[in-house]
Amino acid sequence: MSNIKVALVGNPNTGKTSLFNRLTGLNQKVGNYPGITVDKKIGFTKLTSDKGAEIIDLPGTYSLNASSLDEDVAVKVLSDKNNENYPDVVVVVVDIENLKRNLFIFTQIKDLGIPTILAINMADQMTVRGIDIDIPKLESVLETKIALVSSKQNKGISHLKKLITSYKLLSVLPCFVEQDSVFSQYAKDDKKKHHLETVRRYQFLKSTLEETYTQDPQNAKDIRTLLDRILIHKVYGYLIFFTILFTVFQALFSWSAIPMDFIDSTFATLSEKTREYLPSGVFTNLLAEGIIPGIGGVVIFIPQIAFLFLFTSFLEESGYMSRVVFLMDRIMRRFGLSGKSIVPLISGTACAIPAIMAARNIENWKERLITILVTPFTTCSARLPVYAIIISLIIPTEATFLSFNVQGLLLMSLYLLGFSTAILAAAFLDKMLKISSKSYFVIEMPNYKLPLFKNVAYNVIEKTKAFVFEAGKIILAISILLWVLASYGPGDHLKNASEIVQKQHPTHQGDLLQTEIASYKLEHSYIGVMGKLIEPAIKPLGYDWKIGVAVITSFAAREVFVGTLATIYSVGNEQESTIKDRMRNEVYQDSKKPVYSFATGISILLFYAFAMQCMSTIAIVKRETNGWKWPMIQMFVMSGMAYVTAFIAYQTLS
Amino acid sequence: MKANTIADLQRGERAIIKSFMEIDVPLKLIEMGCIEGNYVEVLQRAPMQDPIYLNISGTYLAIRLEIASKVLVEKL
């Protein structure tokens, strides 16, 4: 039997996603709507022993007037009977404390003639806030069935499920009719009519709620006033914001260090054991030198990414992020940005791709474009593995400055560098771009709430999973390709390697001879030949050809850098050691000085701070700006900057 | 009496929304409940007075001074 198709609709901040999580558990998947990148979340739930429901969580919207891309998705799904996601029944989720505004979209959806259930969420607040609702009356005026639910306390869910099961009994009549103003008949740009219709809908809701909804004003006080007084205070507000950022980044580095070291050594052991227990041959080599280090290169950044997503989703869920937007708007505008650019710039520390999509909330096109163009400067989590390994190579762990860990401070300065570059670039673009567009800045300031553990956890799991699998696919493929390129080469150099090396170094024996042979082989493999070819271009930055190869492969995605080096350094190297140890022992072929000196390290850090080493970002910028012009400009400017700063840094420091 | 806009309200002041100076007020603002007859209260103004944090008939939102100066109100 087929599942009932349910669509969840509602304003942002109504706990729609919490309800979705409640209904579906981890039984959900995230995809994309065809052609656009708005997240499409679908989950499944069991209604009765033999009936199930497929639930689609539509993007949070304030109305069906389709003034943004997210709203457009909701309109497309709900107004087209042939749409693959067209639901059998709609559940409109509203917050009990702001019924009037939340019900606005409900009246619009009722006009579409789809069976509709009203789920009044956060019902646990009823007694606390002194709210009383005449449910039967409201049901009859709105032509619907109502479920009072609390996704926080898991109440009312079974009643909601019952209503969904018997959706065929629901009325499909509109609850608000005017002769000439059924919502769907409007021309999209008919603003005046929209305005009038909006006013009439509100009047209808006002009179409806006057009869059915009462709130004891004595109990209406909340912690909003108190928290706002501190959190958006003109001095404390900023202090608190910067303290939070500082703490997050210090914590991020020290907390994830332990699991990361553990993962690093585990994979090194795994490679070693594979070689020990499997019969030697091409397949074992591929496994031990290509695939295992490759996967290790992905797994290693799970801790940091998970922590980052944990912090960003905590800030979003708690309602604090909107306060930051409010605090920063005036300042950001000075640089051609919007207060709302703070969200992309902060979530850009996780990944530029969702961050660039988050810029959709910015109403002004110029501000939005600038935000899109500068967001990739912020330090995304893919830079972290590169930073982490280089920092740990050039700064001793125990080094402290004013009792702060120097490694942490350097990492923090890289974040600051990324952020300030983004801001300065924005100011520059603001002067350069001649685009005039009206600024409609409207942002809801939601109630403060303690984030639900479940929501945050799902968010972290889901995003980390998506990131690791997406990045993992690329990294795994590249690792295998690299291994092949590093293990085979043109001509007979590789086959005759040991004879040639023995002839060149007749005195070498044992380990020394083996190492010499291994590096000879690598040098004459396909990858070695390619690396040598580009060496002249990167030598002034302090990179040898191996780093050069890593720079090229990591054009796909920055994190590939570490994986590539892991693969390159492990080919032919049979001792058990971590990537870090191998890098530490690496010397230039001519001068025999360590490759990862302070100068080279800083040069690599700066290169990755600026360079546009991410194909996915280029793709998303192309999609969001509708063409190749902006992503191309962005790429050449960023990578040019990277080369120049890395060059200057290496030449001054070495 | 001189016409006031939301931009003229001090922190803590309440007013009733009367009309809009131009048609081109963002629809989103209207959808959020900023319509004729509703009350508005200024909760806070960010440093440099901009943006303004409002309570419009139970909906909490922030708008820029630029839009606020287009919404005519009558002080309570």
JSON list of C-alpha atoms in Angstrom, two decimals, chain A residues 62-63 65 98 100-101 104 191 194-195 198-199 202 206 224 228 232-234 238 323 326 329-330 333-334 337-340 363 367 438-445, chain B residues 11 20 22-33 35-38 43-48 50-53 57-67 70:
[
{"chain": "A", "resi": 62, "resn": "TYR", "atom": "CA", "xyz": [6.08, 33.64, 6.07]},
{"chain": "A", "resi": 63, "resn": "SER", "atom": "CA", "xyz": [3.68, 33.52, 3.14]},
{"chain": "A", "resi": 65, "resn": "ASN", "atom": "CA", "xyz": [3.68, 35.17, -2.08]},
{"chain": "A", "resi": 98, "resn": "ASN", "atom": "CA", "xyz": [2.31, 34.12, 17.77]},
{"chain": "A", "resi": 100, "resn": "LYS", "atom": "CA", "xyz": [-1.95, 35.62, 14.39]},
{"chain": "A", "resi": 101, "resn": "ARG", "atom": "CA", "xyz": [1.10, 35.97, 12.25]},
{"chain": "A", "resi": 104, "resn": "PHE", "atom": "CA", "xyz": [-1.47, 34.04, 7.95]},
{"chain": "A", "resi": 191, "resn": "LYS", "atom": "CA", "xyz": [1.80, 44.76, -5.11]},
{"chain": "A", "resi": 194, "resn": "HIS", "atom": "CA", "xyz": [-1.14, 41.89, -2.30]},
{"chain": "A", "resi": 195, "resn": "HIS", "atom": "CA", "xyz": [-0.98, 44.60, 0.29]},
{"chain": "A", "resi": 198, "resn": "THR", "atom": "CA", "xyz": [-2.69, 40.88, 3.40]},
{"chain": "A", "resi": 199, "resn": "VAL", "atom": "CA", "xyz": [-4.49, 43.51, 5.41]},
{"chain": "A", "resi": 202, "resn": "TYR", "atom": "CA", "xyz": [-5.04, 39.96, 9.09]},
{"chain": "A", "resi": 206, "resn": "LYS", "atom": "CA", "xyz": [-7.73, 39.37, 14.31]},
{"chain": "A", "resi": 224, "resn": "ARG", "atom": "CA", "xyz": [13.40, 38.09, 26.19]},
{"chain": "A", "resi": 228, "resn": "ASP", "atom": "CA", "xyz": [18.07, 41.38, 25.18]},
{"chain": "A", "resi": 232, "resn": "ILE", "atom": "CA", "xyz": [22.36, 43.48, 22.47]},
{"chain": "A", "resi": 233, "resn": "HIS", "atom": "CA", "xyz": [23.75, 46.05, 24.84]},
{"chain": "A", "resi": 234, "resn": "LYS", "atom": "CA", "xyz": [25.90, 48.56, 22.99]},
{"chain": "A", "resi": 238, "resn": "TYR", "atom": "CA", "xyz": [29.83, 43.13, 21.37]},
{"chain": "A", "resi": 323, "resn": "ARG", "atom": "CA", "xyz": [20.76, 39.36, 17.86]},
{"chain": "A", "resi": 326, "resn": "PHE", "atom": "CA", "xyz": [20.94, 43.22, 14.75]},
{"chain": "A", "resi": 329, "resn": "ASP", "atom": "CA", "xyz": [24.06, 45.46, 10.68]},
{"chain": "A", "resi": 330, "resn": "ARG", "atom": "CA", "xyz": [25.14, 49.07, 10.92]},
{"chain": "A", "resi": 333, "resn": "ARG", "atom": "CA", "xyz": [26.78, 48.15, 6.02]},
{"chain": "A", "resi": 334, "resn": "ARG", "atom": "CA", "xyz": [29.84, 50.34, 6.14]},
{"chain": "A", "resi": 337, "resn": "LEU", "atom": "CA", "xyz": [27.45, 44.06, 3.62]},
{"chain": "A", "resi": 338, "resn": "SER", "atom": "CA", "xyz": [24.29, 43.48, 5.61]},
{"chain": "A", "resi": 339, "resn": "GLY", "atom": "CA", "xyz": [23.92, 42.38, 9.22]},
{"chain": "A", "resi": 340, "resn": "LYS", "atom": "CA", "xyz": [22.57, 39.23, 7.67]},
{"chain": "A", "resi": 363, "resn": "GLU", "atom": "CA", "xyz": [17.14, 41.16, 0.34]},
{"chain": "A", "resi": 367, "resn": "GLU", "atom": "CA", "xyz": [24.84, 43.22, -0.50]},
{"chain": "A", "resi": 438, "resn": "LYS", "atom": "CA", "xyz": [16.84, 48.93, -2.59]},
{"chain": "A", "resi": 439, "resn": "SER", "atom": "CA", "xyz": [17.59, 47.57, 0.80]},
{"chain": "A", "resi": 440, "resn": "TYR", "atom": "CA", "xyz": [14.73, 45.83, 2.51]},
{"chain": "A", "resi": 441, "resn": "PHE", "atom": "CA", "xyz": [16.12, 44.64, 5.75]},
{"chain": "A", "resi": 442, "resn": "VAL", "atom": "CA", "xyz": [13.57, 42.82, 7.83]},
{"chain": "A", "resi": 443, "resn": "ILE", "atom": "CA", "xyz": [14.59, 40.21, 10.35]},
{"chain": "A", "resi": 444, "resn": "GLU", "atom": "CA", "xyz": [12.54, 38.37, 12.89]},
{"chain": "A", "resi": 445, "resn": "MET", "atom": "CA", "xyz": [13.89, 38.38, 16.44]},
{"chain": "B", "resi": 11, "resn": "ARG", "atom": "CA", "xyz": [13.04, 53.50, 22.94]},
{"chain": "B", "resi": 20, "resn": "PHE", "atom": "CA", "xyz": [2.92, 54.12, 4.48]},
{"chain": "B", "resi": 22, "resn": "GLU", "atom": "CA", "xyz": [5.20, 55.00, -0.43]},
{"chain": "B", "resi": 23, "resn": "ILE", "atom": "CA", "xyz": [3.63, 51.93, -1.94]},
{"chain": "B", "resi": 24, "resn": "ASP", "atom": "CA", "xyz": [7.00, 50.32, -2.19]},
{"chain": "B", "resi": 25, "resn": "VAL", "atom": "CA", "xyz": [7.13, 49.09, 1.38]},
{"chain": "B", "resi": 26, "resn": "PRO", "atom": "CA", "xyz": [8.45, 45.52, 1.39]},
{"chain": "B", "resi": 27, "resn": "LEU", "atom": "CA", "xyz": [5.66, 42.99, 1.31]},
{"chain": "B", "resi": 28, "resn": "LYS", "atom": "CA", "xyz": [7.52, 40.90, 3.83]},
{"chain": "B", "resi": 29, "resn": "LEU", "atom": "CA", "xyz": [7.15, 43.65, 6.40]},
{"chain": "B", "resi": 30, "resn": "ILE", "atom": "CA", "xyz": [3.42, 43.75, 5.79]},
{"chain": "B", "resi": 31, "resn": "GLU", "atom": "CA", "xyz": [3.17, 39.99, 6.02]},
{"chain": "B", "resi": 32, "resn": "MET", "atom": "CA", "xyz": [4.92, 40.13, 9.37]},
{"chain": "B", "resi": 33, "resn": "GLY", "atom": "CA", "xyz": [2.02, 42.20, 10.65]},
{"chain": "B", "resi": 35, "resn": "ILE", "atom": "CA", "xyz": [-0.27, 46.91, 8.80]},
{"chain": "B", "resi": 36, "resn": "GLU", "atom": "CA", "xyz": [-2.55, 49.83, 9.45]},
{"chain": "B", "resi": 37, "resn": "GLY", "atom": "CA", "xyz": [-4.14, 49.74, 12.88]},
{"chain": "B", "resi": 38, "resn": "ASN", "atom": "CA", "xyz": [-1.59, 47.50, 14.58]},
{"chain": "B", "resi": 43, "resn": "LEU", "atom": "CA", "xyz": [12.23, 47.93, 22.11]},
{"chain": "B", "resi": 44, "resn": "GLN", "atom": "CA", "xyz": [15.73, 48.95, 21.31]},
{"chain": "B", "resi": 45, "resn": "ARG", "atom": "CA", "xyz": [17.87, 50.82, 18.83]},
{"chain": "B", "resi": 46, "resn": "ALA", "atom": "CA", "xyz": [21.24, 49.46, 17.85]},
{"chain": "B", "resi": 47, "resn": "PRO", "atom": "CA", "xyz": [24.31, 51.68, 18.23]},
{"chain": "B", "resi": 48, "resn": "MET", "atom": "CA", "xyz": [24.03, 54.66, 15.86]},
{"chain": "B", "resi": 50, "resn": "ASP", "atom": "CA", "xyz": [20.04, 51.80, 13.38]},
{"chain": "B", "resi": 51, "resn": "PRO", "atom": "CA", "xyz": [18.53, 49.19, 12.96]},
{"chain": "B", "resi": 52, "resn": "ILE", "atom": "CA", "xyz": [15.47, 49.42, 15.17]},
{"chain": "B", "resi": 53, "resn": "TYR", "atom": "CA", "xyz": [14.14, 46.50, 17.14]},
{"chain": "B", "resi": 57, "resn": "SER", "atom": "CA", "xyz": [1.50, 43.53, 17.66]},
{"chain": "B", "resi": 58, "resn": "GLY", "atom": "CA", "xyz": [3.28, 40.53, 19.11]},
{"chain": "B", "resi": 59, "resn": "THR", "atom": "CA", "xyz": [5.80, 39.96, 16.35]},
{"chain": "B", "resi": 60, "resn": "TYR", "atom": "CA", "xyz": [9.37, 40.85, 17.19]},
{"chain": "B", "resi": 61, "resn": "LEU", "atom": "CA", "xyz": [11.47, 42.13, 14.33]},
{"chain": "B", "resi": 62, "resn": "ALA", "atom": "CA", "xyz": [14.25, 44.49, 13.39]},
{"chain": "B", "resi": 63, "resn": "ILE", "atom": "CA", "xyz": [14.21, 46.90, 10.45]},
{"chain": "B", "resi": 64, "resn": "ARG", "atom": "CA", "xyz": [16.57, 49.56, 9.17]},
{"chain": "B", "resi": 65, "resn": "LEU", "atom": "CA", "xyz": [16.02, 53.24, 9.79]},
{"chain": "B", "resi": 66, "resn": "GLU", "atom": "CA", "xyz": [15.47, 53.71, 6.08]},
{"chain": "B", "resi": 67, "resn": "ILE", "atom": "CA", "xyz": [12.29, 51.62, 6.05]},
{"chain": "B", "resi": 70, "resn": "LYS", "atom": "CA", "xyz": [8.48, 55.31, 5.67]}
]
